Structures are given as structure tokens and as C-alpha cells.
Short mmCIF file of C-alpha atoms in Angstrom, two decimals:
data_model
loop_
_atom_site.label_atom_id
_atom_site.label_comp_id
_atom_site.label_asym_id
_atom_site.label_seq_id
_atom_site.Cartn_x
_atom_site.Cartn_y
_atom_site.Cartn_z
CA UNK A 996 -0.12 -0.09 0.14
CA UNK A 997 1.70 3.41 -1.18
CA UNK A 998 1.96 6.33 1.26
CA UNK A 999 -0.94 8.49 -0.49
CA UNK A 1000 -3.49 5.35 -0.18
CA UNK A 1001 -2.31 5.00 3.56
CA UNK A 1002 -3.10 8.68 4.17
CA UNK A 1003 -6.45 8.46 2.21
CA UNK A 1004 -7.37 5.43 4.33
CA UNK A 1005 -6.51 7.34 7.77
CA UNK A 1006 -8.34 10.32 6.63
CA UNK A 1007 -11.41 8.22 5.68
CA UNK A 1008 -11.39 6.38 8.86
CA UNK A 1009 -11.16 9.71 10.90
CA UNK A 1010 -14.07 11.06 9.28
CA UNK A 1011 -16.04 7.86 9.78
CA UNK A 1012 -15.05 8.12 13.29
CA UNK A 1013 -16.57 11.77 13.66
CA UNK A 1014 -19.74 10.63 12.24
CA UNK A 1015 -20.02 7.58 14.13
CA UNK A 1016 -20.20 4.99 11.22
CA UNK A 1017 -19.29 2.16 13.54
CA UNK A 1018 -19.82 -0.74 10.66
CA UNK A 1019 -17.43 1.25 8.26
CA UNK A 1020 -14.97 1.88 11.10
CA UNK A 1021 -14.93 -1.99 11.96
CA UNK A 1022 -14.22 -2.85 8.34
CA UNK A 1023 -11.33 -0.42 7.80
CA UNK A 1024 -9.52 -1.37 11.08
CA UNK A 1025 -9.65 -5.03 10.38
CA UNK A 1026 -9.18 -5.09 6.62
CA UNK A 1027 -8.44 -1.74 5.45
CA UNK A 1028 -5.27 -0.96 7.25
CA UNK A 1029 -2.27 -2.55 8.55
CA UNK A 1030 -1.69 -3.06 12.41
CA UNK A 1031 1.20 -0.40 12.66
CA UNK A 1032 -1.51 2.08 10.59
CA UNK A 1033 -3.96 1.33 13.27
CA UNK A 1034 -1.53 2.01 16.01
CA UNK A 1035 -0.67 5.36 14.45
CA UNK A 1036 -4.50 6.02 14.46
CA UNK A 1037 -4.97 5.18 17.83
CA UNK A 1038 -2.02 7.09 19.17
CA UNK A 1039 -3.35 10.49 17.79
CA UNK A 1040 -6.97 9.85 18.93
CA UNK A 1041 -8.30 11.10 22.39
CA UNK A 1042 -8.96 8.40 24.97
CA UNK A 1043 -12.70 8.16 24.67
CA UNK A 1044 -12.39 7.80 20.64
CA UNK A 1045 -9.55 5.51 21.38
CA UNK A 1046 -11.53 3.01 23.46
CA UNK A 1047 -14.47 3.06 20.69
CA UNK A 1048 -11.87 2.01 17.82
CA UNK A 1049 -10.25 -0.64 20.41
CA UNK A 1050 -13.36 -2.45 20.89
CA UNK A 1051 -14.05 -2.46 17.00
CA UNK A 1052 -10.88 -4.46 16.55
CA UNK A 1053 -10.71 -8.47 16.01
CA UNK A 1054 -8.93 -10.04 18.73
CA UNK A 1055 -6.53 -12.12 16.55
CA UNK A 1056 -5.29 -8.08 15.48
CA UNK A 1057 -5.28 -6.60 18.86
CA UNK A 1058 -1.70 -8.27 19.81
CA UNK A 1059 -0.02 -7.09 16.82
CA UNK A 1060 -1.75 -3.53 17.02
CA UNK A 1061 -0.46 -3.35 20.90
CA UNK A 1062 3.09 -4.14 20.24
CA UNK A 1063 3.44 -0.81 18.14
CA UNK A 1064 1.89 1.52 20.56
CA UNK A 1065 3.88 3.85 22.93
CA UNK A 1066 4.34 2.75 26.68
CA UNK A 1067 1.69 5.15 27.87
CA UNK A 1068 -1.03 4.09 25.32
CA UNK A 1069 -0.16 0.40 25.91
CA UNK A 1070 -0.77 0.76 29.57
CA UNK A 1071 -3.77 2.59 29.33
CA UNK A 1072 -5.22 -0.15 27.01
CA UNK A 1073 -3.90 -2.99 29.06
CA UNK A 1074 -5.04 -1.67 32.63
CA UNK A 1075 -8.79 -2.44 31.47
CA UNK A 1076 -8.00 -6.23 30.48
CA UNK A 1077 -7.53 -9.63 32.55
CA UNK A 1078 -4.65 -11.78 32.59
CA UNK A 1079 -6.51 -14.06 30.43
CA UNK A 1080 -7.31 -11.51 27.90
CA UNK A 1081 -3.90 -10.37 27.50
CA UNK A 1082 -2.51 -14.10 27.13
CA UNK A 1083 -4.98 -14.51 24.30
CA UNK A 1084 -3.90 -11.56 22.22
CA UNK A 1085 -0.15 -11.84 22.95
CA UNK A 1086 0.48 -15.42 22.67
CA UNK A 1087 1.01 -15.23 18.95
CA UNK A 1088 3.84 -12.29 19.21
CA UNK A 1089 7.35 -13.01 19.05
CA UNK A 1090 9.02 -13.27 22.68
CA UNK A 1091 10.82 -9.82 22.78
CA UNK A 1092 7.85 -8.36 21.91
CA UNK A 1093 5.37 -10.30 24.29
CA UNK A 1094 8.07 -9.49 27.06
CA UNK A 1095 7.57 -5.67 25.96
CA UNK A 1096 4.20 -5.64 26.58
CA UNK A 1097 4.27 -7.50 30.17
CA UNK A 1098 6.55 -5.03 31.15
CA UNK A 1099 3.95 -2.65 31.20
CA UNK A 1100 1.57 -4.50 33.43
CA UNK A 1101 1.24 -4.23 37.13
CA UNK A 1102 3.52 -6.98 39.02
CA UNK A 1103 0.94 -8.74 40.16
CA UNK A 1104 -0.85 -9.05 36.83
CA UNK A 1105 2.39 -10.25 35.10
CA UNK A 1106 2.99 -12.86 37.76
CA UNK A 1107 -0.54 -14.06 37.12
CA UNK A 1108 0.06 -14.19 33.40
CA UNK A 1109 3.07 -16.08 33.49
CA UNK A 1110 1.55 -18.65 35.48
CA UNK A 1111 -1.17 -19.57 33.06
CA UNK A 1112 1.16 -19.39 30.27
CA UNK A 1113 2.43 -22.78 29.07
CA UNK A 1114 5.91 -24.08 30.05
CA UNK A 1115 7.73 -23.22 27.03
CA UNK A 1116 6.48 -19.90 26.72
CA UNK A 1117 7.10 -19.11 30.08
CA UNK A 1118 10.60 -19.93 30.09
CA UNK A 1119 11.46 -18.21 26.90
CA UNK A 1120 9.66 -14.80 28.28
CA UNK A 1121 11.22 -15.32 31.80
CA UNK A 1122 14.67 -15.53 29.87
CA UNK A 1123 14.09 -12.30 28.19
CA UNK A 1124 12.42 -10.68 31.63
CA UNK A 1125 15.55 -11.58 33.50
CA UNK A 1126 17.53 -8.58 31.61
CA UNK A 1127 16.89 -4.81 31.86
CA UNK A 1128 14.92 -3.75 29.11
CA UNK A 1129 17.56 -1.48 27.82
CA UNK A 1130 20.19 -4.24 27.24
CA UNK A 1131 20.59 -6.74 24.36
CA UNK A 1132 19.12 -9.49 26.73
CA UNK A 1133 15.78 -7.32 26.91
CA UNK A 1134 15.94 -6.74 23.23
CA UNK A 1135 16.60 -10.28 22.14
CA UNK A 1136 14.20 -12.94 20.56
CA UNK A 1137 14.69 -16.40 21.84
CA UNK A 1138 13.34 -17.75 18.33
CA UNK A 1139 16.44 -18.91 16.74
CA UNK A 1140 17.42 -21.86 14.27
CA UNK A 1141 20.49 -23.66 15.55
CA UNK A 1142 22.72 -26.12 13.73
CA UNK A 1143 25.66 -28.43 14.86
CA UNK A 1144 28.85 -28.01 13.27
CA UNK A 1145 29.53 -31.70 12.45
CA UNK A 1146 26.61 -32.09 9.75
CA UNK A 1147 26.86 -31.54 6.18
CA UNK A 1148 24.56 -29.05 4.10
CA UNK A 1149 22.07 -31.63 2.87
CA UNK A 1150 21.27 -32.51 6.28
CA UNK A 1151 20.55 -28.65 7.24
CA UNK A 1152 18.39 -28.05 4.07
CA UNK A 1153 16.19 -30.96 5.25
CA UNK A 1154 15.99 -29.95 8.65
CA UNK A 1155 14.83 -26.53 7.50
CA UNK A 1156 12.30 -28.10 5.07
CA UNK A 1157 10.90 -30.00 8.00
CA UNK A 1158 9.94 -26.22 9.84
CA UNK A 1159 6.38 -25.09 8.90
CA UNK A 1160 8.32 -21.65 8.63
CA UNK A 1161 11.43 -20.12 10.14
CA UNK A 1162 11.48 -17.07 12.16
CA UNK A 1163 11.26 -13.41 10.53
CA UNK A 1164 14.38 -11.72 9.63
CA UNK A 1165 16.42 -14.93 9.39
CA UNK A 1166 19.39 -14.27 7.14
CA UNK A 1167 22.11 -16.60 9.20
CA UNK A 1168 22.06 -20.17 11.14
CA UNK A 1169 23.60 -20.21 14.62
CA UNK A 1170 25.92 -22.87 14.97
CA UNK A 1171 26.44 -24.34 18.54
CA UNK A 1172 27.87 -27.07 20.52
CA UNK A 1173 25.68 -30.05 21.90
CA UNK A 1174 25.78 -27.54 25.39
CA UNK A 1175 24.40 -24.72 23.20
CA UNK A 1176 27.72 -22.85 23.44
CA UNK A 1177 27.88 -20.33 20.16
CA UNK A 1178 30.46 -21.37 17.78
CA UNK A 1179 29.76 -19.29 14.56
CA UNK A 1180 27.27 -18.31 12.02
CA UNK A 1181 26.30 -19.85 8.45
CA UNK A 1182 24.58 -17.19 6.24
CA UNK A 1183 21.71 -18.59 4.35
CA UNK A 1184 23.38 -17.26 1.28
CA UNK A 1185 26.48 -19.37 1.67
CA UNK A 1186 24.13 -22.19 2.62
CA UNK A 1187 22.42 -22.06 -0.53
CA UNK A 1188 25.41 -22.06 -2.87
CA UNK A 1189 27.40 -24.75 -1.31
CA UNK A 1190 27.96 -28.35 -2.27
CA UNK A 1191 25.36 -30.55 -0.43
CA UNK A 1192 27.86 -33.21 0.89
CA UNK A 1193 30.36 -29.93 2.51
CA UNK A 1194 29.97 -30.12 6.51
CA UNK A 1195 29.12 -26.91 8.36
CA UNK A 1196 32.33 -26.43 9.92
CA UNK A 1197 34.01 -26.17 6.65
CA UNK A 1198 31.88 -23.03 5.41
CA UNK A 1199 30.50 -21.33 8.72
CA UNK A 1200 31.90 -17.85 10.04
CA UNK A 1201 33.68 -18.08 13.00
CA UNK A 1202 34.86 -14.17 13.06
CA UNK A 1203 31.37 -12.77 13.86
CA UNK A 1204 31.62 -11.81 17.47
CA UNK A 1205 28.35 -12.43 19.67
CA UNK A 1206 26.67 -9.81 21.76
CA UNK A 1207 26.96 -9.97 25.58
CA UNK A 1208 23.38 -10.12 26.77
CA UNK A 1209 24.06 -7.34 29.09
CA UNK A 1210 25.43 -4.86 26.46
CA UNK A 1211 23.27 -1.56 26.78
CA UNK A 1212 20.92 -1.16 23.74
CA UNK A 1213 22.60 2.15 22.38
CA UNK A 1214 25.83 0.12 22.15
CA UNK A 1215 24.16 -2.53 20.08
CA UNK A 1216 22.46 -0.31 17.80
CA UNK A 1217 25.91 1.36 17.09
CA UNK A 1218 27.36 -1.96 16.46
CA UNK A 1219 24.47 -2.74 13.71
CA UNK A 1220 25.34 0.47 12.30
CA UNK A 1221 29.04 0.05 12.05
CA UNK A 1222 29.02 -3.81 10.73
CA UNK A 1223 25.71 -3.19 8.60
CA UNK A 1224 24.10 -6.40 10.50
CA UNK A 1225 20.51 -7.94 9.74
CA UNK A 1226 20.69 -9.84 12.71
CA UNK A 1227 23.05 -10.86 15.68
CA UNK A 1228 23.66 -13.56 18.26
CA UNK A 1229 23.10 -12.82 21.84
CA UNK A 1230 24.95 -15.01 24.49
CA UNK A 1231 25.20 -14.99 28.35
CA UNK A 1232 28.68 -14.83 30.48
CA UNK A 1233 29.49 -18.33 29.80
CA UNK A 1234 28.81 -18.04 25.93
CA UNK A 1235 25.66 -19.96 25.70
CA UNK A 1236 23.72 -19.01 23.00
CA UNK A 1237 20.25 -17.23 24.27
CA UNK A 1238 18.74 -15.77 21.69
CA UNK A 1239 19.34 -13.17 18.80
CA UNK A 1240 18.77 -9.37 17.92
CA UNK A 1241 17.20 -8.18 14.37
CA UNK A 1242 17.21 -4.94 12.68
CA UNK A 1243 13.80 -4.22 13.29
CA UNK A 1244 14.46 -4.25 17.06
CA UNK A 1245 17.47 -2.02 16.57
CA UNK A 1246 15.54 0.49 14.51
CA UNK A 1247 13.08 0.73 17.52
CA UNK A 1248 16.08 1.59 19.37
CA UNK A 1249 17.11 4.20 17.18
CA UNK A 1250 13.59 5.89 17.07
CA UNK A 1251 13.34 5.53 21.09
CA UNK A 1252 16.88 7.21 21.44
CA UNK A 1253 15.85 10.10 19.34
CA UNK A 1254 12.43 10.55 20.95
CA UNK A 1255 14.30 10.47 24.44
CA UNK A 1256 16.66 13.12 23.34
CA UNK A 1257 13.91 15.43 21.98
CA UNK A 1258 11.18 14.90 25.06
CA UNK A 1259 13.97 14.88 27.78
CA UNK A 1260 14.97 18.63 26.91
CA UNK A 1261 11.54 19.72 28.08
CA UNK A 1262 11.60 17.14 30.88
CA UNK A 1263 9.00 14.94 29.07
CA UNK A 1264 8.75 11.12 29.20
CA UNK A 1265 9.83 9.86 25.79
CA UNK A 1266 6.80 7.40 25.53
CA UNK A 1267 4.46 10.10 26.95
CA UNK A 1268 0.89 9.92 25.29
CA UNK A 1269 0.14 12.78 23.17
CA UNK A 1270 -3.64 12.76 24.60
CA UNK A 1271 -3.04 11.38 28.07
CA UNK A 1272 -5.36 12.52 30.81
CA UNK A 1273 -5.30 16.04 32.15
CA UNK A 1274 -4.17 15.29 35.81
CA UNK A 1275 -1.46 12.62 34.61
CA UNK A 1276 0.10 15.06 32.19
CA UNK A 1277 -0.11 17.84 34.93
CA UNK A 1278 1.52 15.50 37.47
CA UNK A 1279 4.55 14.79 35.25
CA UNK A 1280 5.18 18.48 34.07
CA UNK A 1281 4.64 20.05 37.49
CA UNK A 1282 7.75 18.11 38.74
CA UNK A 1283 9.91 19.77 36.01
CA UNK A 1284 8.32 23.32 36.34
CA UNK A 1285 9.32 23.17 39.93
CA UNK A 1286 12.94 22.27 39.47
CA UNK A 1287 13.01 25.08 36.80
CA UNK A 1288 11.67 27.52 39.35
CA UNK A 1289 14.12 26.64 41.80
CA UNK A 1290 16.74 27.57 39.23
CA UNK A 1291 15.15 30.64 38.39
CA UNK A 1292 15.08 31.88 42.15
CA UNK A 1293 18.96 30.97 42.00
CA UNK A 1294 19.33 33.57 39.24
CA UNK A 1295 17.06 36.09 40.55
CA UNK A 1296 18.97 35.91 44.22
CA UNK A 1297 22.06 37.03 41.86
CA UNK A 1298 20.27 39.98 40.67
CA UNK A 1299 18.97 40.85 44.08
CA UNK A 1300 22.49 41.30 45.24
CA UNK A 1301 23.21 44.33 42.93
CA UNK A 1302 19.77 45.86 43.48
CA UNK A 1303 21.54 49.15 44.36
CA UNK A 1304 23.88 49.06 41.20
CA UNK A 1305 20.52 48.54 39.12
CA UNK A 1306 18.69 51.62 40.52
CA UNK A 1307 21.98 53.38 39.87
CA UNK A 1308 22.46 52.50 36.02
CA UNK A 1309 19.10 51.57 34.31
CA UNK A 1310 21.10 50.71 31.27
CA UNK A 1311 21.93 47.42 33.22
CA UNK A 1312 18.53 46.19 33.29
CA UNK A 1313 18.05 46.63 29.71
CA UNK A 1314 21.30 44.66 28.87
CA UNK A 1315 21.22 41.98 31.43
CA UNK A 1316 19.20 39.52 29.61
CA UNK A 1317 21.86 39.65 26.38
CA UNK A 1318 24.60 38.42 28.53
CA UNK A 1319 22.79 35.63 30.20
CA UNK A 1320 21.39 34.76 26.59
CA UNK A 1321 24.25 34.49 24.77
CA UNK A 1322 26.09 32.37 27.61
CA UNK A 1323 23.14 29.98 27.35
CA UNK A 1324 23.26 29.70 23.62
CA UNK A 1325 27.27 28.84 23.36
CA UNK A 1326 26.67 26.33 26.39
CA UNK A 1327 23.81 24.57 24.80
CA UNK A 1328 25.54 24.23 21.41
CA UNK A 1329 28.59 22.86 23.34
CA UNK A 1330 26.41 20.75 25.43
CA UNK A 1331 24.49 19.26 22.43
CA UNK A 1332 27.73 18.53 20.75
CA UNK A 1333 28.91 16.50 23.79
CA UNK A 1334 25.89 14.67 24.27
CA UNK A 1335 25.77 13.38 20.75
CA UNK A 1336 29.30 12.47 21.09
CA UNK A 1337 28.57 10.30 23.91
CA UNK A 1338 25.66 8.70 22.07
CA UNK A 1339 27.65 8.05 19.16
CA UNK A 1340 30.62 6.85 21.39
CA UNK A 1341 32.91 9.25 20.19
CA UNK A 1342 33.63 11.01 23.78
CA UNK A 1343 36.30 8.83 26.20
CA UNK A 1344 38.64 9.76 29.01
CA UNK A 1345 41.51 10.00 26.39
CA UNK A 1346 40.10 12.84 24.60
CA UNK A 1347 37.76 14.95 26.64
CA UNK A 1348 40.75 16.95 27.62
CA UNK A 1349 41.57 17.99 24.23
CA UNK A 1350 37.51 18.87 23.28
CA UNK A 1351 37.60 21.15 26.68
CA UNK A 1352 40.35 22.78 25.55
CA UNK A 1353 38.88 23.25 21.90
CA UNK A 1354 35.74 24.59 23.16
CA UNK A 1355 37.40 26.87 25.85
CA UNK A 1356 39.50 28.75 22.95
CA UNK A 1357 36.15 28.78 20.77
CA UNK A 1358 34.24 30.25 23.72
CA UNK A 1359 36.84 32.95 24.17
CA UNK A 1360 37.26 33.77 20.47
CA UNK A 1361 33.36 34.10 20.05
CA UNK A 1362 33.31 36.14 23.31
CA UNK A 1363 35.83 38.56 21.93
CA UNK A 1364 33.98 38.81 18.56
CA UNK A 1365 30.52 39.27 19.88
CA UNK A 1366 31.73 41.22 22.91
CA UNK A 1367 32.94 44.04 20.37
CA UNK A 1368 29.87 44.12 18.50
CA UNK A 1369 27.72 44.40 21.68
CA UNK A 1370 29.95 46.90 23.18
CA UNK A 1371 29.58 49.27 20.27
CA UNK A 1372 25.75 48.65 20.08
CA UNK A 1373 25.60 49.64 23.89
CA UNK A 1374 27.99 52.89 23.52
CA UNK A 1375 26.00 54.00 20.91
CA UNK A 1376 22.69 53.33 22.67
CA UNK A 1377 23.26 54.63 25.94
CA UNK A 1378 26.30 57.14 25.24
CA UNK A 1379 28.56 55.59 27.72
CA UNK A 1380 31.80 54.04 27.25
CA UNK A 1381 31.95 52.24 30.84
CA UNK A 1382 28.82 50.32 29.89
CA UNK A 1383 30.49 48.89 26.62
CA UNK A 1384 33.50 47.89 28.53
CA UNK A 1385 31.25 45.99 31.25
CA UNK A 1386 29.23 44.35 28.99
CA UNK A 1387 32.04 43.10 26.84
CA UNK A 1388 33.88 42.06 29.89
CA UNK A 1389 30.61 40.16 31.01
CA UNK A 1390 30.18 38.52 27.83
CA UNK A 1391 33.79 37.13 27.36
CA UNK A 1392 33.42 35.68 30.95
CA UNK A 1393 29.97 33.98 30.36
CA UNK A 1394 30.65 32.54 26.92
CA UNK A 1395 33.82 30.92 28.34
CA UNK A 1396 31.78 29.71 31.39
CA UNK A 1397 29.19 28.28 28.95
CA UNK A 1398 31.81 26.59 26.61
CA UNK A 1399 33.33 25.00 30.03
CA UNK A 1400 29.76 24.14 31.76
CA UNK A 1401 28.64 22.72 28.21
CA UNK A 1402 31.53 20.22 27.97
CA UNK A 1403 31.98 19.09 31.87
CA UNK A 1404 28.35 18.61 32.69
CA UNK A 1405 27.33 15.54 30.44
CA UNK A 1406 30.63 13.80 31.63
CA UNK A 1407 30.04 14.51 35.03
CA UNK A 1408 26.30 13.84 34.82
CA UNK A 1409 27.00 10.42 33.09
CA UNK A 1410 29.52 9.34 35.54
CA UNK A 1411 26.84 9.77 38.26
CA UNK A 1412 24.37 7.60 36.49
CA UNK A 1413 22.41 10.70 35.46
CA UNK A 1414 20.91 11.28 31.79
CA UNK A 1415 22.72 14.08 30.59
CA UNK A 1416 19.95 15.07 27.92
CA UNK A 1417 17.53 15.13 31.07
CA UNK A 1418 19.49 17.18 33.54
CA UNK A 1419 22.10 19.05 31.23
CA UNK A 1420 20.04 21.76 29.97
CA UNK A 1421 18.26 23.18 33.27
CA UNK A 1422 21.82 22.85 34.92
CA UNK A 1423 23.47 24.62 31.90
CA UNK A 1424 20.65 27.51 31.82
CA UNK A 1425 21.25 27.72 35.69
CA UNK A 1426 25.32 28.01 35.54
CA UNK A 1427 24.96 30.73 32.66
CA UNK A 1428 22.34 32.66 33.97
CA UNK A 1429 24.20 33.04 37.58
CA UNK A 1430 27.98 33.54 36.06
CA UNK A 1431 26.44 36.08 33.52
CA UNK A 1432 24.32 38.04 35.99
CA UNK A 1433 26.89 37.92 38.64
CA UNK A 1434 29.86 38.99 36.22
CA UNK A 1435 27.71 41.67 34.59
CA UNK A 1436 26.63 43.22 37.67
CA UNK A 1437 29.60 42.45 39.51
CA UNK A 1438 31.77 44.50 37.24
CA UNK A 1439 29.21 47.24 37.02
CA UNK A 1440 29.37 47.48 40.46
CA UNK A 1441 33.20 47.88 40.49
CA UNK A 1442 33.01 50.35 37.46
CA UNK A 1443 30.31 52.42 38.77
CA UNK A 1444 31.10 52.63 42.46
#
């Protein structure tokens, strides 16, 4: 289905929802749209209408649609379902997708659901749930095709033909020992072109390194990007094959990381539902607003220290925002660069010193350039050379402070286990505001005393 057809279907479905054409809605949801498109429609629909659409969906499609929803939307829908209902709609999903959905349930419901699963599914899901969601173990799917190294190609092909189907995104077979220890991989392209009598050990690849189950998901995504992987084996500490990660899982990680970086800048949850209830949204945002209020009081306290100077020279009140704003922008540029470098794995202890020195020099040069420009404007505006000198000196100081804070904050926060994307912006703003106001008003006090 083309993008234009998809867009037309979604528009038609939205129109049918507005006029209450339930029969047309039911047909389009179950026959006209793909599960991912239905999920997109549900996420852009307010809660009341979302529930109507969900009730019109056939049960056999509910699990597929559910896996494409954000965490908030998933939680809202799952909260109205019994454990047996959740099992009925998720049992056909891949293990990693089922585990993701189970993690949105209350612990009591999740335990109840695991108890009523058949033993094979329960063991598979529990193996994934044993690892944090943001690690390779939490991403992996346990549905793999494994072979031994001492059989020939013809035997492998007969073994594959006995399967009703093979797991999606299968581009390689994993070669393991009798104790399931990972040995190597056999690409399907090599299998299909090999002589039927050749042994697996003669044509398998042993240079493909497996992914440790505790590797962070962003490192997994970086590995897939660097090596152009479609799938990769996941092993435990003893080297036993646990499952595999496929490119579709990695695409989800990349998208979630991008959402996280964007939403964290505003103090929002990256899985926040666009149409979440009023009180739930208010509670989440109130915390971030409270933190920002504390930092605003800190900047105001600095200004209050120089109240007498501001009363004496009115121009200072007019020019103060320029100093704080320029330092904040310069710091944000450095902060964004460093956070991106951390995400890509470019920044380490060995090179952070070089980066710090470079940003310091860049801050100094930009500070001198724009200090000259602002000083000239200030002198022409207020006909006061002293004001121009004060704001020029304050700008240089604050741009250097912004560069220093932008470089060091992400490193310090990451070492403390705090997400730099979440906390870096508000701390940087506080530092550049406080330093900028203190430098500007402190220098003014000295010059105009």
C-alpha cells in the first residue's frame, strides 16, 4: 500500500469516526489498514474515541496492534484487561515483543499471566525478562534456528524443510555445540550455494562476535550501524546462545533514543501519550516546572545582590538578558555536541581534555568577537563607554563559562548515572544565568562605584 493510499485511508477512518459510522470503522480497522497504521491512528486519537476504536478491532489483530503502541497507550489499554485476555492477544507475538508488553503490566498481573502460560512460552519470556529492557538481553528474541558443526549442508536443508516456517528476519543460522555454546554463524546465502556434502564447520563463519546479553541497547544499535548487520547472536557470560537481535528491534531503539533526546530537553517522558489525561499530564510536568522555578530563584537571588547598582544605572537592566542569553546559547551548542558525541561513542576519557581545550578557545574567540559588537551597540545606544566595557567583559566571561559547563556537565552527569539529556539543559541554563548576571552586575558595581 502506497503512502498516499495509507493517508487517504486514515483520513476516511477519521471522518467515519466523527460521524459515528461504526460498521465502516470496523471494516477499515480490520481489513483496510495494517496493524502499524491502526496503532498510529489510536495514538492520535483522544482516550474516549480510542476506546471505541479498540473495541471494534478483531481479537486476532489486537496483539499485533498493541506492540506498535507507545508505553503510555499500551498501559492505558492493558489496564482494562484481565490476565487471560492479555495472554490470548499476545501469545502469537515474538518473545521480545511479548516481554515488552508484559513489562507495562502491574507486577501482580504479570505474575498471574506467567503462571497461566504454557511452560515453553513462560521459559522463553522469563529468559528475556531476566535482563533490563535497555540491554541486549531485553531486546533479544529467543526464537532462533541452530545447527551443529558436524552435519553436512544436505542435512541442514532437510532440517529447514521440516519447519512449517522459519523466524522472520532470518539471514543466518547459528552454529552451536551440544551444550548450546555459540561457535559461529552460517549465512543462508552461503548455505544455498554450497555443495550438499560439505560439512557446516567447513563453510561457517567464526569471526562474527556474539553480543553479550548485558550490553546497553545504544551500544547494540551502534554495532549494527558499524557492521551493517541484519541479525546478531546474543550470549550469556558462559558463551551459551540465548537468542538473537534483529534489525527491526534496533530501528526501534534508534527511534526511541531520538524521542528520548527530544522529549528530555523539555523534561517529558519519551513515551508520553499525546492524549494522556489532564491530571496525569499535569503531575508529570509540575515536577519539571518546580525544578526550573528553583533555578530561576537562584538567578533572581544573584540579581537581588546588586539591586543598588541597577537602581543607579538603568542601562544594566536593559542589557542583562543579552549576557545571560549569549552564554546560554554558546553553552547549549557545546552541550548538544558533547551529548551527541557520547551517544555515538566518540567521547572517552582520553579525548575529553582535548575537546575541553578546544571549546574553551572557541568560547574565548566568539566571546571577543561578539563582545566587540555588543559593546559598540551599547555605547551608541546609551552614550556611555563604561557600559560598553562592562558588557564586553561580562560576555567574554559568560561565553567561556558556557563552553566549560557544556563540556563538563554531560561527563559529570553520566559518571553519576544521571541522563545528561534530561538534566544537562536546566543545569547549564542555571550556570550561565548565575555567572552572566554575577559577572555583569559585579563588574558594573566595580566600575560605577
